[in-house]
Coordinates of C-alpha atoms and ligand atoms in Angstrom, one line a residue:
M1 CA -16.0 -21.3 90.7
I2 CA -18.2 -22.5 88.0
D3 CA -17.8 -26.2 87.0
L4 CA -17.3 -25.9 83.2
C5 CA -17.5 -29.8 83.0
S6 CA -20.9 -30.1 84.2
R7 CA -22.0 -26.6 83.5
E8 CA -23.1 -25.9 87.2
S9 CA -25.1 -22.8 87.3
K10 CA -24.1 -22.0 90.9
P11 CA -20.6 -21.7 92.3
L12 CA -19.6 -25.0 94.0
L13 CA -18.0 -25.0 97.5
S14 CA -14.3 -25.3 97.3
V15 CA -12.5 -28.2 99.2
D16 CA -11.1 -25.8 101.7
A17 CA -14.4 -24.1 102.3
A18 CA -16.1 -27.5 102.7
L19 CA -13.4 -28.5 105.3
E20 CA -14.0 -25.3 107.1
R21 CA -17.9 -25.9 107.1
I22 CA -17.1 -29.5 108.5
K23 CA -14.8 -28.3 111.1
T24 CA -17.1 -25.7 112.4
A25 CA -20.0 -28.1 112.6
L26 CA -18.1 -30.8 114.7
Q27 CA -17.1 -31.2 118.4
P28 CA -14.7 -33.9 119.7
V29 CA -16.7 -36.6 121.3
E30 CA -16.9 -36.6 125.1
G31 CA -16.0 -39.4 127.5
S32 CA -13.0 -41.4 128.3
E33 CA -12.2 -45.0 129.3
K34 CA -9.3 -46.8 130.9
V35 CA -7.2 -49.3 128.8
D36 CA -4.2 -51.3 129.4
L37 CA -1.0 -50.1 127.8
K38 CA -1.1 -53.0 125.3
N39 CA -4.4 -51.9 124.0
A40 CA -3.6 -48.3 123.8
L41 CA -2.1 -48.2 120.3
G42 CA -4.0 -45.7 118.1
R43 CA -6.0 -44.3 120.9
V44 CA -6.2 -40.6 122.0
L45 CA -4.9 -39.8 125.4
S46 CA -7.6 -38.0 127.5
E47 CA -5.0 -37.0 130.2
S48 CA -1.4 -35.8 130.0
L49 CA 1.0 -38.5 131.5
Y50 CA 4.0 -37.5 133.7
A51 CA 6.9 -39.7 134.5
P52 CA 6.5 -41.5 137.9
V53 CA 10.2 -42.3 138.0
N54 CA 13.4 -41.0 136.4
L55 CA 14.3 -42.4 133.0
P56 CA 16.6 -44.1 133.2
P57 CA 15.9 -44.9 136.9
E58 CA 19.6 -45.2 137.9
R59 CA 23.0 -44.2 136.6
N60 CA 24.2 -47.1 134.3
A61 CA 26.8 -48.1 131.7
A62 CA 26.4 -47.2 128.1
M63 CA 29.1 -49.8 127.1
D64 CA 30.4 -53.2 128.0
G65 CA 33.7 -52.6 130.0
Y66 CA 35.2 -51.6 133.2
A67 CA 33.9 -48.8 135.6
F68 CA 36.3 -46.9 137.7
S69 CA 36.7 -43.6 139.6
S70 CA 38.7 -41.0 137.6
R71 CA 39.8 -39.5 141.0
D72 CA 42.1 -42.5 141.6
V73 CA 44.2 -42.0 138.4
N74 CA 46.5 -40.0 136.3
H75 CA 45.1 -40.1 132.8
E76 CA 48.4 -39.1 131.1
Q77 CA 50.0 -42.4 131.9
D78 CA 48.7 -45.9 131.7
F79 CA 47.4 -47.3 135.0
S80 CA 46.3 -50.6 136.5
L81 CA 43.3 -51.2 138.7
T82 CA 42.3 -54.4 140.7
L83 CA 39.0 -56.0 139.6
A84 CA 36.7 -56.0 142.7
G85 CA 33.6 -57.7 141.1
T86 CA 31.1 -57.3 138.4
S87 CA 27.9 -55.3 137.8
W88 CA 25.5 -57.0 135.5
A89 CA 22.3 -55.5 133.9
G90 CA 19.7 -56.3 136.5
R91 CA 22.3 -57.5 139.2
P92 CA 24.2 -54.6 140.5
F93 CA 27.6 -54.8 142.1
D94 CA 26.8 -54.9 145.8
G95 CA 30.3 -54.0 147.3
L96 CA 32.0 -50.8 147.9
L97 CA 34.6 -49.8 145.3
E98 CA 37.8 -48.9 147.0
P99 CA 40.5 -46.5 145.7
G100 CA 42.7 -48.5 143.2
Q101 CA 39.8 -50.8 142.2
C102 CA 37.6 -51.2 139.2
I103 CA 34.7 -53.5 138.4
R104 CA 33.6 -55.3 135.3
I105 CA 30.4 -53.9 134.0
F106 CA 28.0 -54.4 131.3
T107 CA 25.6 -52.3 129.2
G108 CA 22.7 -51.2 131.2
A109 CA 24.2 -52.3 134.6
V110 CA 24.1 -49.9 137.6
I111 CA 27.3 -47.9 138.0
P112 CA 28.6 -48.0 141.8
E113 CA 28.3 -44.7 143.5
Q114 CA 32.1 -44.3 143.8
A115 CA 32.7 -44.7 140.0
D116 CA 32.3 -42.0 137.4
S117 CA 33.8 -43.6 134.3
V118 CA 33.4 -46.5 132.0
V119 CA 36.1 -47.6 129.6
M120 CA 35.3 -50.1 126.7
Q121 CA 36.4 -53.6 127.2
E122 CA 38.3 -53.4 123.9
H123 CA 40.6 -50.8 125.4
V124 CA 42.0 -52.5 128.4
Q125 CA 44.3 -55.5 128.9
A126 CA 42.9 -58.0 131.7
D127 CA 45.7 -60.1 133.4
G128 CA 43.8 -62.1 136.2
Q129 CA 42.5 -59.4 138.7
A130 CA 44.7 -56.7 137.3
I131 CA 43.1 -54.5 134.5
R132 CA 45.5 -52.4 132.6
F133 CA 44.2 -49.0 131.3
P134 CA 46.1 -47.3 128.5
A135 CA 47.4 -43.7 128.8
N136 CA 44.9 -41.0 127.9
T137 CA 41.9 -43.1 129.0
S138 CA 39.0 -40.8 129.0
A139 CA 37.3 -40.0 132.4
R140 CA 33.5 -39.5 132.8
Q141 CA 32.6 -41.5 129.5
H142 CA 30.0 -44.1 128.6
I143 CA 27.8 -43.2 131.6
R144 CA 24.1 -42.7 131.3
E145 CA 22.9 -40.4 134.1
A146 CA 19.7 -41.1 136.1
G147 CA 16.8 -38.9 134.4
E148 CA 18.7 -37.9 131.6
D149 CA 16.0 -39.2 129.1
V150 CA 13.1 -38.0 131.4
K151 CA 13.3 -36.5 134.7
Q152 CA 10.7 -37.9 137.4
G153 CA 7.6 -35.7 137.3
S154 CA 8.1 -34.2 133.8
L155 CA 5.9 -34.6 130.9
L156 CA 5.9 -38.0 129.0
C157 CA 3.0 -37.6 126.6
A158 CA 0.7 -34.7 126.4
H159 CA -3.0 -35.1 125.8
P160 CA -4.7 -35.3 123.3
K161 CA -1.9 -37.3 121.5
K162 CA -2.8 -40.3 119.4
L163 CA -0.6 -42.9 120.8
N164 CA 1.8 -44.7 118.4
A165 CA 4.3 -47.5 118.9
I166 CA 7.2 -45.3 120.1
D167 CA 4.8 -43.7 122.8
L168 CA 3.8 -47.2 124.0
G169 CA 7.5 -47.9 124.4
L170 CA 8.1 -44.6 126.1
L171 CA 5.1 -45.2 128.6
A172 CA 6.3 -48.8 129.3
S173 CA 9.7 -47.6 130.1
A174 CA 8.2 -45.4 132.8
G175 CA 6.3 -48.5 134.1
I176 CA 2.8 -47.1 133.0
A177 CA 0.6 -50.0 132.6
G178 CA -2.9 -48.4 132.0
L179 CA -4.1 -45.2 131.0
S180 CA -7.2 -43.1 130.2
V181 CA -8.1 -42.5 126.5
K182 CA -10.9 -40.9 124.7
R183 CA -13.7 -43.2 123.9
P184 CA -13.7 -44.3 120.3
V185 CA -15.8 -42.5 117.6
K186 CA -18.8 -44.6 116.9
I187 CA -19.3 -45.0 113.1
A188 CA -22.0 -46.5 111.0
I189 CA -21.2 -47.4 107.5
F190 CA -23.5 -48.6 104.8
T191 CA -23.5 -48.8 101.0
T192 CA -26.7 -47.9 99.0
G193 CA -27.7 -49.3 95.7
D194 CA -29.9 -51.9 94.1
E195 CA -27.0 -53.1 91.9
L196 CA -24.8 -54.3 94.8
I197 CA -24.0 -57.7 95.8
A198 CA -21.4 -59.1 98.1
P199 CA -18.2 -60.7 96.9
G200 CA -18.7 -64.4 97.1
Q201 CA -22.1 -64.5 95.5
P202 CA -22.6 -65.2 91.8
L203 CA -22.8 -62.1 89.6
A204 CA -26.3 -61.6 88.1
P205 CA -27.2 -59.5 85.2
G206 CA -27.1 -55.9 86.0
K207 CA -25.3 -56.4 89.3
I208 CA -21.9 -55.4 90.5
Y209 CA -19.9 -56.4 93.5
D210 CA -19.9 -53.8 96.4
S211 CA -16.4 -52.6 96.7
N212 CA -17.1 -49.4 98.8
R213 CA -17.9 -51.4 102.0
Y214 CA -14.6 -53.1 101.9
L215 CA -12.8 -49.9 100.9
L216 CA -14.4 -48.0 103.8
S217 CA -13.9 -50.8 106.3
G218 CA -10.1 -50.7 105.4
L219 CA -10.0 -46.9 105.6
L220 CA -11.6 -46.9 109.0
N221 CA -9.4 -49.6 110.5
D222 CA -8.1 -47.4 113.2
A223 CA -8.2 -48.2 117.0
G224 CA -9.8 -44.8 117.6
Y225 CA -12.9 -45.8 115.6
S226 CA -15.6 -48.3 116.6
V227 CA -17.2 -49.2 113.2
T228 CA -20.6 -50.9 112.7
D229 CA -21.0 -52.3 109.2
L230 CA -24.7 -52.1 108.4
G231 CA -24.5 -53.7 105.1
V232 CA -26.2 -52.8 101.8
I233 CA -29.4 -50.8 101.6
A234 CA -31.5 -50.9 98.6
D235 CA -32.6 -47.7 96.7
N236 CA -35.8 -47.5 98.7
K237 CA -36.7 -44.1 100.5
Q238 CA -38.5 -45.7 103.4
L239 CA -35.7 -48.2 104.0
L240 CA -33.0 -45.6 103.6
E241 CA -34.8 -43.2 106.1
D242 CA -35.3 -45.9 108.7
S243 CA -31.8 -46.9 108.5
F244 CA -30.5 -43.5 108.8
L245 CA -32.7 -42.6 111.8
E246 CA -31.9 -45.9 113.6
A247 CA -28.1 -45.6 113.0
A248 CA -28.2 -41.9 114.2
K249 CA -29.5 -42.9 117.7
N250 CA -26.2 -44.7 118.7
H251 CA -23.5 -43.4 116.5
D252 CA -21.4 -40.3 116.1
V253 CA -21.1 -40.6 112.3
I254 CA -23.0 -42.2 109.6
L255 CA -21.0 -42.8 106.4
T256 CA -22.9 -43.9 103.3
T257 CA -21.9 -44.4 99.7
G258 CA -23.9 -44.0 96.5
G259 CA -27.3 -42.2 95.9
A260 CA -25.8 -38.9 96.7
S261 CA -26.2 -37.5 93.2
V262 CA -29.0 -36.2 91.2
G263 CA -30.3 -39.4 89.5
D264 CA -33.8 -40.5 89.8
A265 CA -32.8 -43.3 92.4
D266 CA -30.5 -40.9 94.3
Y267 CA -32.3 -40.2 97.5
V268 CA -29.7 -39.7 100.1
K269 CA -29.6 -35.8 100.1
E270 CA -33.5 -35.7 100.1
I271 CA -33.7 -38.1 103.0
L272 CA -31.1 -36.2 105.0
D273 CA -33.0 -33.0 104.4
R274 CA -36.0 -34.7 105.7
C275 CA -34.8 -36.3 108.8
G276 CA -32.0 -34.0 109.6
E277 CA -30.2 -30.9 108.1
V278 CA -28.0 -30.7 105.0
D279 CA -25.1 -28.4 105.5
F280 CA -23.8 -28.7 101.9
W281 CA -24.2 -31.4 99.1
K282 CA -21.8 -30.5 96.3
V283 CA -18.2 -29.7 96.5
A284 CA -15.8 -28.4 93.7
I285 CA -13.7 -31.7 93.9
K286 CA -13.0 -34.1 91.2
P287 CA -13.7 -37.0 91.7
G288 CA -16.4 -36.6 94.2
K289 CA -18.7 -33.7 93.6
P290 CA -22.0 -35.0 95.0
L291 CA -21.1 -35.3 98.7
A292 CA -23.9 -34.6 101.2
F293 CA -22.7 -33.4 104.6
G294 CA -25.1 -32.7 107.5
K295 CA -26.5 -33.9 110.8
I296 CA -29.2 -36.0 111.9
G297 CA -29.7 -34.8 115.7
S298 CA -26.2 -34.8 117.0
C299 CA -24.9 -37.5 114.6
C300 CA -22.9 -36.3 111.7
F301 CA -23.6 -37.5 108.3
F302 CA -21.4 -38.0 105.3
G303 CA -23.3 -39.2 102.1
L304 CA -20.2 -40.0 99.8
P305 CA -20.5 -40.5 96.0
G306 CA -21.0 -44.1 94.7
N307 CA -17.9 -44.4 92.4
P308 CA -15.2 -45.9 94.5
V309 CA -12.4 -43.5 93.4
A310 CA -14.5 -40.6 94.6
V311 CA -15.1 -42.4 97.9
M312 CA -11.4 -42.8 98.4
V313 CA -10.6 -39.1 97.5
T314 CA -13.5 -37.6 99.5
F315 CA -12.6 -39.9 102.4
Q316 CA -9.0 -38.7 102.5
Y317 CA -9.6 -35.0 102.1
L318 CA -13.0 -34.5 103.8
V319 CA -14.0 -37.4 106.0
A320 CA -10.6 -38.3 107.6
P321 CA -10.0 -34.8 108.9
A322 CA -13.5 -34.8 110.3
L323 CA -13.0 -38.1 112.1
T324 CA -9.7 -36.9 113.6
Q325 CA -11.4 -33.8 115.0
L326 CA -14.2 -36.0 116.4
S327 CA -11.7 -38.3 118.0
G328 CA -10.2 -35.3 119.8
A329 CA -6.7 -35.9 118.3
P330 CA -4.8 -33.0 116.9
S331 CA -5.1 -32.3 113.3
S332 CA -2.1 -32.4 111.1
K333 CA -1.4 -31.3 107.6
P334 CA -0.6 -34.0 104.9
L335 CA 2.9 -33.7 103.4
Q336 CA 2.7 -31.9 100.1
L337 CA 5.6 -32.2 97.6
T338 CA 6.3 -30.5 94.4
A339 CA 7.2 -32.9 91.5
I340 CA 7.9 -32.4 87.8
C341 CA 5.1 -34.1 85.9
S342 CA 6.4 -36.3 83.1
S343 CA 2.9 -36.8 81.7
T344 CA 0.4 -34.5 79.8
L345 CA -2.9 -34.3 81.8
K346 CA -6.2 -33.1 80.6
K347 CA -8.3 -31.0 83.0
A348 CA -11.2 -28.8 82.7
Q349 CA -11.4 -25.7 84.7
G350 CA -13.8 -25.5 87.6
R351 CA -13.0 -28.2 90.4
Q352 CA -10.0 -29.1 92.3
E353 CA -8.8 -32.3 90.8
F354 CA -7.1 -35.3 92.4
Q355 CA -5.6 -37.3 89.6
R356 CA -3.9 -40.7 90.5
G357 CA -0.1 -40.7 89.9
N358 CA 3.0 -42.6 90.5
L359 CA 5.8 -40.7 92.3
I360 CA 9.4 -41.5 92.1
Q361 CA 12.4 -39.8 93.6
E362 CA 15.5 -39.5 91.4
P363 CA 18.9 -40.1 92.9
S364 CA 19.4 -36.3 92.6
G365 CA 16.5 -36.0 95.2
E366 CA 14.1 -34.7 92.6
F367 CA 10.6 -35.9 92.6
I368 CA 9.0 -37.1 89.2
V369 CA 5.4 -38.0 88.9
S370 CA 3.5 -39.6 86.0
T371 CA -0.1 -40.5 85.6
S372 CA -1.2 -44.0 86.8
G373 CA -3.6 -44.4 83.8
K374 CA -7.2 -43.8 83.2
Q375 CA -8.8 -41.3 85.5
G376 CA -12.5 -42.2 85.5
S377 CA -14.0 -42.2 89.0
N378 CA -14.9 -45.9 88.5
I379 CA -11.4 -46.9 87.6
L380 CA -10.1 -48.5 90.9
S381 CA -7.3 -50.3 89.1
S382 CA -5.4 -47.1 88.4
M383 CA -5.8 -46.1 92.1
S384 CA -4.6 -49.4 93.2
R385 CA -1.4 -48.8 91.1
A386 CA -1.0 -45.3 92.2
N387 CA 0.9 -44.0 95.3
C388 CA 0.1 -40.4 95.1
Y389 CA -2.5 -37.8 94.0
I390 CA -1.5 -35.1 91.5
V391 CA -3.4 -32.2 92.9
L392 CA -4.6 -29.7 90.2
P393 CA -6.1 -26.3 91.4
A394 CA -9.7 -25.5 90.3
E395 CA -8.5 -22.9 87.8
C396 CA -5.9 -25.2 86.1
K397 CA -6.7 -26.0 82.4
G398 CA -4.2 -29.0 82.1
V399 CA -0.7 -29.8 82.5
Q400 CA 2.1 -30.1 80.1
A401 CA 4.9 -32.8 80.4
G402 CA 7.6 -30.9 82.4
D403 CA 5.3 -28.8 84.3
K404 CA 5.6 -28.7 88.1
V405 CA 2.7 -30.0 90.0
R406 CA 1.6 -30.5 93.7
V407 CA 1.6 -34.1 94.8
D408 CA 0.2 -35.8 98.0
L409 CA 0.9 -39.2 99.0
I410 CA -2.2 -41.5 99.1
G411 CA -2.9 -42.6 102.7
N412 CA 0.5 -44.0 104.0
A413 CA 2.0 -44.8 100.7
G414 CA 5.8 -44.7 100.3
I415 CA 7.7 -43.5 97.2
I416 CA 8.9 -46.1 94.7
Ligands
LIG501 P1 -24.6 -43.5 92.4 O1 -24.0 -42.4 93.2 O2 -25.4 -44.3 93.4 O3 -25.4 -43.1 91.2 O4 -23.5 -44.5 92.0 C1 -22.5 -44.0 91.1 C2 -21.8 -45.2 90.6 O5 -21.0 -45.9 91.6 C3 -22.7 -46.2 89.9 O6 -22.0 -46.8 88.8 C4 -22.7 -47.3 90.9 O7 -23.0 -48.5 90.4 C5 -21.4 -47.3 91.6 N1 -21.5 -47.7 92.9 C6 -22.3 -47.4 93.9 N2 -22.1 -47.9 95.1 C7 -21.0 -48.8 94.8 C8 -20.3 -49.6 95.6 N3 -20.7 -49.9 97.0 N4 -19.3 -50.4 95.1 C9 -18.9 -50.1 93.8 N5 -19.5 -49.4 93.1 C10 -20.6 -48.6 93.4
LIG502 MG1 -27.0 -45.6 93.1

C-alpha cells in the first residue's frame, strides 16, 4: 500500500506484517528464578504447578447451621435431634456423632465423618439441646466435598501463565509459598533529542519537556520487566552509538524514542545499521510510521518515533506483543469491538490509522464512539481524554457519522 499522505514511493510494511517480522525475530528469554508467592504477581511461571493437597482439604460446611446424618431420619416428617457439640472453622468437633444426634456447625468447619447433611440455622428451632428440624428437610445439602475445587495432584496453574491476583489466591489456597518464574525481560529505555529537558527544570527557549520517558516508564510498569532508564541522549551520533552498544551488552531490549525519522538530526536508523541490523524502519501505521526495528547482537532494538502519541500507539501494537513474546508469556489478542461512529473522520488512504476516541455503551448495549479531538501525533491531551482507538484500515478514505468502525480499548481502559 502506497502512503498517499506522504507520497511514499515504496509500499510500507503493514502493521500485521511488521508484527510477523518481529515475532519471527524473537525468542523468549532463557533462565528462571525462585520467588516468594507474595512477589509473584505479574511474573511468568516457568514450571507448571500441581496441587500438593486437596482443595478444600477436608469435607466442610457451606453454611452456618446443624450437621446430621440423613440415615437417621424420615424426611417427610419433622424430627428432633440432640445437640452433641460444635464444629467451628479451624476447631473441628472431636467426638463421635451417635444416631439421633446433630452438631452445631459453622461455615468452613469440618463435617464429622458420620454426618452427610447440613441444614441452615434459620430452618431449625433450637430448644436447649433439642434441635427440631422441619418436615422435608433436604439431605446431603450445603456440604463442600474434599477436593471438589481441585484434586490433590491435579494441575493448578500451567506454565507459562502470567500470574494474576486470582492465581496467587489459588496457589496460596494450596499452600504454595514459593515458585519458579521466568527471569524478567531486561529493558533499557532512553529518549533522544537536543530539545528535551526534564520536568522540574525551567523551560529554556526551544526546549520542551521530555514526556516520552515518563510515558514509557508507565507503560513498562510490569513485574515481568526490569527497566533501566538511561535518560536523555543528545542528537549526537557518537553518543548515540556508544549508548546503544553499551546498553546492548546487558539488556534484552533497547527502546528509544525520537530521531527515527528522516530529518537531518535523525540518526537512530543509521546507527542501528552501523552497529547492528535493521529489520525494517517504516510501517504503514498512523501515527508512528518511522519505527526502526532490528538487533544489536542478541539485543532487540525498537527505535520509536518522537511524537508521544506515536510512541503510545506503536508501543501498544508492536512493542507490547514483542515484550510478551520475550517474557515467555502466552500472547493474547486484544478485545475488538464494533461501534457506531458519531463523528465524521478524515483519513487519507495508505496507512492503518489509530484515531483517539471515546467509547460509550448505550443502555441497549450498543457501542457508540466519537472522536476525542485533534488527532496530531503530538497532541497528547486528546489521548489522555480518550479511552479507545478508532481503528481504520489502510484503504479507508474517511468515515461518515453513522458508519460502523472497529474500536480497540487503550491499555486497560474501561467504558464510560
Ligand atoms: P523526532 O522523531 O526526533 O524528529 O521527533 C518528532 C517530534 O517529537 C518532535 O517534535 C520532537 O520534539 C518530539 N519529541 C521527541 N522526543 C520527545 C520526547 N521525549 N517527549 C516529547 N516530545 C518529543
Ligand atoms: Mg529529534
